[in-house]
């Protein structure tokens, strides 16, 4: 009986160790998967964008970052997944809409609004600005733009602007 107990105890111990190892692996793995390939900022879950670049899937913090890879590198970029800003569900780019230039830009919220000398920072080029948020249909995009400003554009039309 005691032998049986110790067998169970070691079995449980192995499970715990395996579980810890898996958790660590997942943590490390997710961390590297969750930074933007273009700007290295953390990928916000409600804005995650997946594109194929050089035949490989890459994560981006926003559609603008993914599409600007084409301009930066001249390589063909195909956006294959967008994330609905409201519901955080994965969207097919072909049927999605984006709101550009609204007053919501999660990529910039960590930045101080003023510089070290307390003067407002000059606005400079930032590929995440103006912000680009994805929506599953025109109706929700228009409703969002009604509250936060910005222009509603079909994603496919938005993407072609970057392919020039
Ligand atoms: Zn980015």
PDB file of C-alpha atoms and ligand atoms in Angstrom:
ATOM      1  CA  UNK A   1       0.000   0.000   0.000  1.00  0.00           C
ATOM      2  CA  UNK A   2       2.774   2.462   0.912  1.00  0.00           C
ATOM      3  CA  UNK A   3       4.601   1.473  -2.263  1.00  0.00           C
ATOM      4  CA  UNK A   4       1.510   2.212  -4.239  1.00  0.00           C
ATOM      5  CA  UNK A   5       1.279   5.618  -2.578  1.00  0.00           C
ATOM      6  CA  UNK A   6       4.871   6.485  -3.435  1.00  0.00           C
ATOM      7  CA  UNK A   7       4.279   5.468  -7.037  1.00  0.00           C
ATOM      8  CA  UNK A   8       1.358   7.842  -7.171  1.00  0.00           C
ATOM      9  CA  UNK A   9       3.422  10.540  -5.461  1.00  0.00           C
ATOM     10  CA  UNK A  10       6.232  10.285  -7.988  1.00  0.00           C
ATOM     11  CA  UNK A  11       3.737  10.185 -10.841  1.00  0.00           C
ATOM     12  CA  UNK A  12       2.204  13.431  -9.562  1.00  0.00           C
ATOM     13  CA  UNK A  13       5.676  14.946  -9.172  1.00  0.00           C
ATOM     14  CA  UNK A  14       6.513  14.111 -12.782  1.00  0.00           C
ATOM     15  CA  UNK A  15       3.257  15.688 -13.925  1.00  0.00           C
ATOM     16  CA  UNK A  16       3.996  18.864 -11.971  1.00  0.00           C
ATOM     17  CA  UNK A  17       7.523  19.134 -13.388  1.00  0.00           C
ATOM     18  CA  UNK A  18       6.274  18.501 -16.922  1.00  0.00           C
ATOM     19  CA  UNK A  19       3.549  21.075 -16.414  1.00  0.00           C
ATOM     20  CA  UNK A  20       6.005  23.694 -15.189  1.00  0.00           C
ATOM     21  CA  UNK A  21       8.313  23.013 -18.098  1.00  0.00           C
ATOM     22  CA  UNK A  22       5.461  23.357 -20.549  1.00  0.00           C
ATOM     23  CA  UNK A  23       4.300  26.593 -18.934  1.00  0.00           C
ATOM     24  CA  UNK A  24       7.811  28.071 -19.176  1.00  0.00           C
ATOM     25  CA  UNK A  25       8.149  26.981 -22.797  1.00  0.00           C
ATOM     26  CA  UNK A  26       4.783  28.487 -23.646  1.00  0.00           C
ATOM     27  CA  UNK A  27       5.638  31.736 -21.906  1.00  0.00           C
ATOM     28  CA  UNK A  28       8.924  32.137 -23.777  1.00  0.00           C
ATOM     29  CA  UNK A  29       7.337  31.074 -27.035  1.00  0.00           C
ATOM     30  CA  UNK A  30       4.430  33.477 -26.704  1.00  0.00           C
ATOM     31  CA  UNK A  31       6.659  36.345 -25.751  1.00  0.00           C
ATOM     32  CA  UNK A  32       8.660  36.069 -28.953  1.00  0.00           C
ATOM     33  CA  UNK A  33       5.490  35.571 -30.980  1.00  0.00           C
ATOM     34  CA  UNK A  34       3.869  38.648 -29.500  1.00  0.00           C
ATOM     35  CA  UNK A  35       6.211  41.374 -30.609  1.00  0.00           C
ATOM     36  CA  UNK A  36       5.772  43.145 -33.914  1.00  0.00           C
ATOM     37  CA  UNK A  37       8.157  42.027 -36.646  1.00  0.00           C
ATOM     38  CA  UNK A  38       8.360  45.533 -38.047  1.00  0.00           C
ATOM     39  CA  UNK A  39       8.607  47.785 -34.990  1.00  0.00           C
ATOM     40  CA  UNK A  40       9.250  45.319 -32.100  1.00  0.00           C
ATOM     41  CA  UNK A  41       6.472  46.842 -30.041  1.00  0.00           C
ATOM     42  CA  UNK A  42       4.295  44.376 -28.142  1.00  0.00           C
ATOM     43  CA  UNK A  43       1.395  43.123 -30.241  1.00  0.00           C
ATOM     44  CA  UNK A  44      -1.907  44.271 -28.787  1.00  0.00           C
ATOM     45  CA  UNK A  45      -4.382  41.418 -28.860  1.00  0.00           C
ATOM     46  CA  UNK A  46      -7.180  43.495 -30.380  1.00  0.00           C
ATOM     47  CA  UNK A  47      -4.971  44.651 -33.245  1.00  0.00           C
ATOM     48  CA  UNK A  48      -2.920  41.586 -34.052  1.00  0.00           C
ATOM     49  CA  UNK A  49      -2.180  41.292 -37.763  1.00  0.00           C
ATOM     50  CA  UNK A  50      -0.659  38.248 -39.413  1.00  0.00           C
ATOM     51  CA  UNK A  51       1.041  38.490 -42.783  1.00  0.00           C
ATOM     52  CA  UNK A  52       3.068  36.196 -44.989  1.00  0.00           C
ATOM     53  CA  UNK A  53       6.489  37.627 -45.780  1.00  0.00           C
ATOM     54  CA  UNK A  54       9.054  35.507 -47.630  1.00  0.00           C
ATOM     55  CA  UNK A  55       6.761  32.509 -47.233  1.00  0.00           C
ATOM     56  CA  UNK A  56       6.702  32.785 -43.448  1.00  0.00           C
ATOM     57  CA  UNK A  57       3.975  33.876 -41.072  1.00  0.00           C
ATOM     58  CA  UNK A  58       4.865  36.979 -39.118  1.00  0.00           C
ATOM     59  CA  UNK A  59       2.985  38.880 -36.411  1.00  0.00           C
ATOM     60  CA  UNK A  60       2.515  42.622 -36.539  1.00  0.00           C
ATOM     61  CA  UNK A  61       1.120  45.098 -34.035  1.00  0.00           C
ATOM     62  CA  UNK A  62      -1.249  46.654 -36.562  1.00  0.00           C
ATOM     63  CA  UNK A  63      -2.201  46.471 -40.263  1.00  0.00           C
ATOM     64  CA  UNK A  64      -0.146  49.596 -41.010  1.00  0.00           C
ATOM     65  CA  UNK A  65       3.033  47.925 -39.742  1.00  0.00           C
ATOM     66  CA  UNK A  66       2.438  44.812 -41.839  1.00  0.00           C
ATOM     67  CA  UNK A  67       1.650  46.723 -45.014  1.00  0.00           C
ATOM     68  CA  UNK A  68       4.531  49.154 -44.599  1.00  0.00           C
ATOM     69  CA  UNK A  69       6.937  46.189 -44.771  1.00  0.00           C
ATOM     70  CA  UNK A  70       6.375  46.310 -48.502  1.00  0.00           C
ATOM     71  CA  UNK A  71       7.513  49.925 -48.687  1.00  0.00           C
ATOM     72  CA  UNK A  72      10.435  49.356 -46.334  1.00  0.00           C
ATOM     73  CA  UNK A  73      11.782  46.173 -47.872  1.00  0.00           C
ATOM     74  CA  UNK A  74      10.180  45.973 -51.315  1.00  0.00           C
ATOM     75  CA  UNK A  75       9.124  42.433 -50.493  1.00  0.00           C
ATOM     76  CA  UNK A  76       5.678  41.079 -51.240  1.00  0.00           C
ATOM     77  CA  UNK A  77       3.519  41.135 -48.129  1.00  0.00           C
ATOM     78  CA  UNK A  78       0.236  39.288 -47.935  1.00  0.00           C
ATOM     79  CA  UNK A  79      -1.966  40.045 -44.944  1.00  0.00           C
ATOM     80  CA  UNK A  80      -3.796  36.828 -44.048  1.00  0.00           C
ATOM     81  CA  UNK A  81      -5.356  37.640 -40.661  1.00  0.00           C
ATOM     82  CA  UNK A  82      -6.720  40.730 -38.992  1.00  0.00           C
ATOM     83  CA  UNK A  83      -8.265  41.062 -35.540  1.00  0.00           C
ATOM     84  CA  UNK A  84     -11.618  42.681 -34.908  1.00  0.00           C
ATOM     85  CA  UNK A  85     -10.900  45.592 -32.595  1.00  0.00           C
ATOM     86  CA  UNK A  86     -14.217  45.237 -30.770  1.00  0.00           C
ATOM     87  CA  UNK A  87     -14.547  41.481 -30.286  1.00  0.00           C
ATOM     88  CA  UNK A  88     -10.874  40.385 -30.523  1.00  0.00           C
ATOM     89  CA  UNK A  89     -11.808  37.662 -33.005  1.00  0.00           C
ATOM     90  CA  UNK A  90      -9.777  36.756 -36.069  1.00  0.00           C
ATOM     91  CA  UNK A  91     -10.994  38.266 -39.324  1.00  0.00           C
ATOM     92  CA  UNK A  92     -10.493  37.463 -42.970  1.00  0.00           C
ATOM     93  CA  UNK A  93      -8.875  40.560 -44.514  1.00  0.00           C
ATOM     94  CA  UNK A  94     -10.928  40.354 -47.733  1.00  0.00           C
ATOM     95  CA  UNK A  95     -14.209  41.066 -45.981  1.00  0.00           C
ATOM     96  CA  UNK A  96     -12.908  43.443 -43.278  1.00  0.00           C
ATOM     97  CA  UNK A  97     -13.054  47.195 -42.927  1.00  0.00           C
ATOM     98  CA  UNK A  98     -10.581  49.491 -41.253  1.00  0.00           C
ATOM     99  CA  UNK A  99     -10.945  52.812 -39.470  1.00  0.00           C
ATOM    100  CA  UNK A 100      -7.927  54.981 -40.132  1.00  0.00           C
ATOM    101  CA  UNK A 101      -6.853  58.011 -38.149  1.00  0.00           C
ATOM    102  CA  UNK A 102      -9.296  57.710 -35.248  1.00  0.00           C
ATOM    103  CA  UNK A 103      -8.444  59.065 -31.805  1.00  0.00           C
ATOM    104  CA  UNK A 104      -7.661  55.539 -30.542  1.00  0.00           C
ATOM    105  CA  UNK A 105      -4.102  54.372 -31.004  1.00  0.00           C
ATOM    106  CA  UNK A 106      -3.075  51.597 -28.598  1.00  0.00           C
ATOM    107  CA  UNK A 107       0.443  51.563 -30.110  1.00  0.00           C
ATOM    108  CA  UNK A 108       1.144  55.032 -28.760  1.00  0.00           C
ATOM    109  CA  UNK A 109      -0.452  54.858 -25.337  1.00  0.00           C
ATOM    110  CA  UNK A 110       2.818  53.991 -23.560  1.00  0.00           C
ATOM    111  CA  UNK A 111       4.551  57.068 -24.832  1.00  0.00           C
ATOM    112  CA  UNK A 112       4.942  60.168 -22.700  1.00  0.00           C
ATOM    113  CA  UNK A 113       3.060  63.114 -24.136  1.00  0.00           C
ATOM    114  CA  UNK A 114       5.781  65.541 -23.131  1.00  0.00           C
ATOM    115  CA  UNK A 115       9.556  65.371 -23.450  1.00  0.00           C
ATOM    116  CA  UNK A 116      12.114  65.544 -20.637  1.00  0.00           C
ATOM    117  CA  UNK A 117      12.142  69.336 -20.717  1.00  0.00           C
ATOM    118  CA  UNK A 118       8.342  69.283 -20.347  1.00  0.00           C
ATOM    119  CA  UNK A 119       7.890  70.590 -23.886  1.00  0.00           C
ATOM    120  CA  UNK A 120       5.415  68.632 -26.010  1.00  0.00           C
ATOM    121  CA  UNK A 121       7.242  66.208 -28.296  1.00  0.00           C
ATOM    122  CA  UNK A 122       7.309  67.066 -31.978  1.00  0.00           C
ATOM    123  CA  UNK A 123       5.199  64.630 -33.886  1.00  0.00           C
ATOM    124  CA  UNK A 124       7.509  62.584 -36.056  1.00  0.00           C
ATOM    125  CA  UNK A 125       7.150  59.717 -38.456  1.00  0.00           C
ATOM    126  CA  UNK A 126       5.681  56.660 -36.808  1.00  0.00           C
ATOM    127  CA  UNK A 127       4.508  53.794 -38.907  1.00  0.00           C
ATOM    128  CA  UNK A 128       1.792  52.993 -36.381  1.00  0.00           C
ATOM    129  CA  UNK A 129       0.405  56.487 -36.724  1.00  0.00           C
ATOM    130  CA  UNK A 130      -2.254  57.331 -37.791  1.00  0.00           C
ATOM    131  CA  UNK A 131      -3.790  54.284 -36.200  1.00  0.00           C
ATOM    132  CA  UNK A 132      -5.502  51.597 -38.245  1.00  0.00           C
ATOM    133  CA  UNK A 133      -8.092  49.432 -36.513  1.00  0.00           C
ATOM    134  CA  UNK A 134      -9.910  46.510 -38.136  1.00  0.00           C
ATOM    135  CA  UNK A 135     -13.631  45.741 -37.974  1.00  0.00           C
ATOM    136  CA  UNK A 136     -15.618  42.815 -39.224  1.00  0.00           C
ATOM    137  CA  UNK A 137     -18.145  44.841 -41.191  1.00  0.00           C
ATOM    138  CA  UNK A 138     -18.838  48.322 -42.455  1.00  0.00           C
ATOM    139  CA  UNK A 139     -21.601  48.903 -39.907  1.00  0.00           C
ATOM    140  CA  UNK A 140     -19.393  48.467 -36.823  1.00  0.00           C
ATOM    141  CA  UNK A 141     -16.572  50.445 -38.461  1.00  0.00           C
ATOM    142  CA  UNK A 142     -18.931  53.351 -39.209  1.00  0.00           C
ATOM    143  CA  UNK A 143     -20.303  53.251 -35.653  1.00  0.00           C
ATOM    144  CA  UNK A 144     -16.762  53.355 -34.229  1.00  0.00           C
ATOM    145  CA  UNK A 145     -15.740  56.228 -36.506  1.00  0.00           C
ATOM    146  CA  UNK A 146     -18.868  58.097 -35.391  1.00  0.00           C
ATOM    147  CA  UNK A 147     -17.521  58.070 -31.839  1.00  0.00           C
ATOM    148  CA  UNK A 148     -13.781  58.284 -32.399  1.00  0.00           C
ATOM    149  CA  UNK A 149     -13.379  59.960 -35.763  1.00  0.00           C
ATOM    150  CA  UNK A 150     -11.358  58.634 -38.679  1.00  0.00           C
ATOM    151  CA  UNK A 151     -12.190  57.300 -42.117  1.00  0.00           C
ATOM    152  CA  UNK A 152     -13.813  53.968 -42.907  1.00  0.00           C
ATOM    153  CA  UNK A 153     -12.064  52.082 -45.709  1.00  0.00           C
ATOM    154  CA  UNK A 154     -12.491  48.567 -47.048  1.00  0.00           C
ATOM    155  CA  UNK A 155      -9.339  46.676 -46.088  1.00  0.00           C
ATOM    156  CA  UNK A 156      -8.579  45.550 -49.629  1.00  0.00           C
ATOM    157  CA  UNK A 157      -8.721  49.181 -50.834  1.00  0.00           C
ATOM    158  CA  UNK A 158      -6.543  50.229 -47.914  1.00  0.00           C
ATOM    159  CA  UNK A 159      -3.981  47.523 -48.734  1.00  0.00           C
ATOM    160  CA  UNK A 160      -3.679  48.502 -52.399  1.00  0.00           C
ATOM    161  CA  UNK A 161      -2.580  51.989 -51.338  1.00  0.00           C
ATOM    162  CA  UNK A 162       0.536  50.396 -49.875  1.00  0.00           C
ATOM    163  CA  UNK A 163       1.358  48.256 -52.877  1.00  0.00           C
ATOM    164  CA  UNK A 164       2.447  51.154 -55.051  1.00  0.00           C
TER     165      UNK A 164
HETATM  166 ZN1  LIG B   1       4.449  47.414 -35.361  1.00  0.00          ZN
END
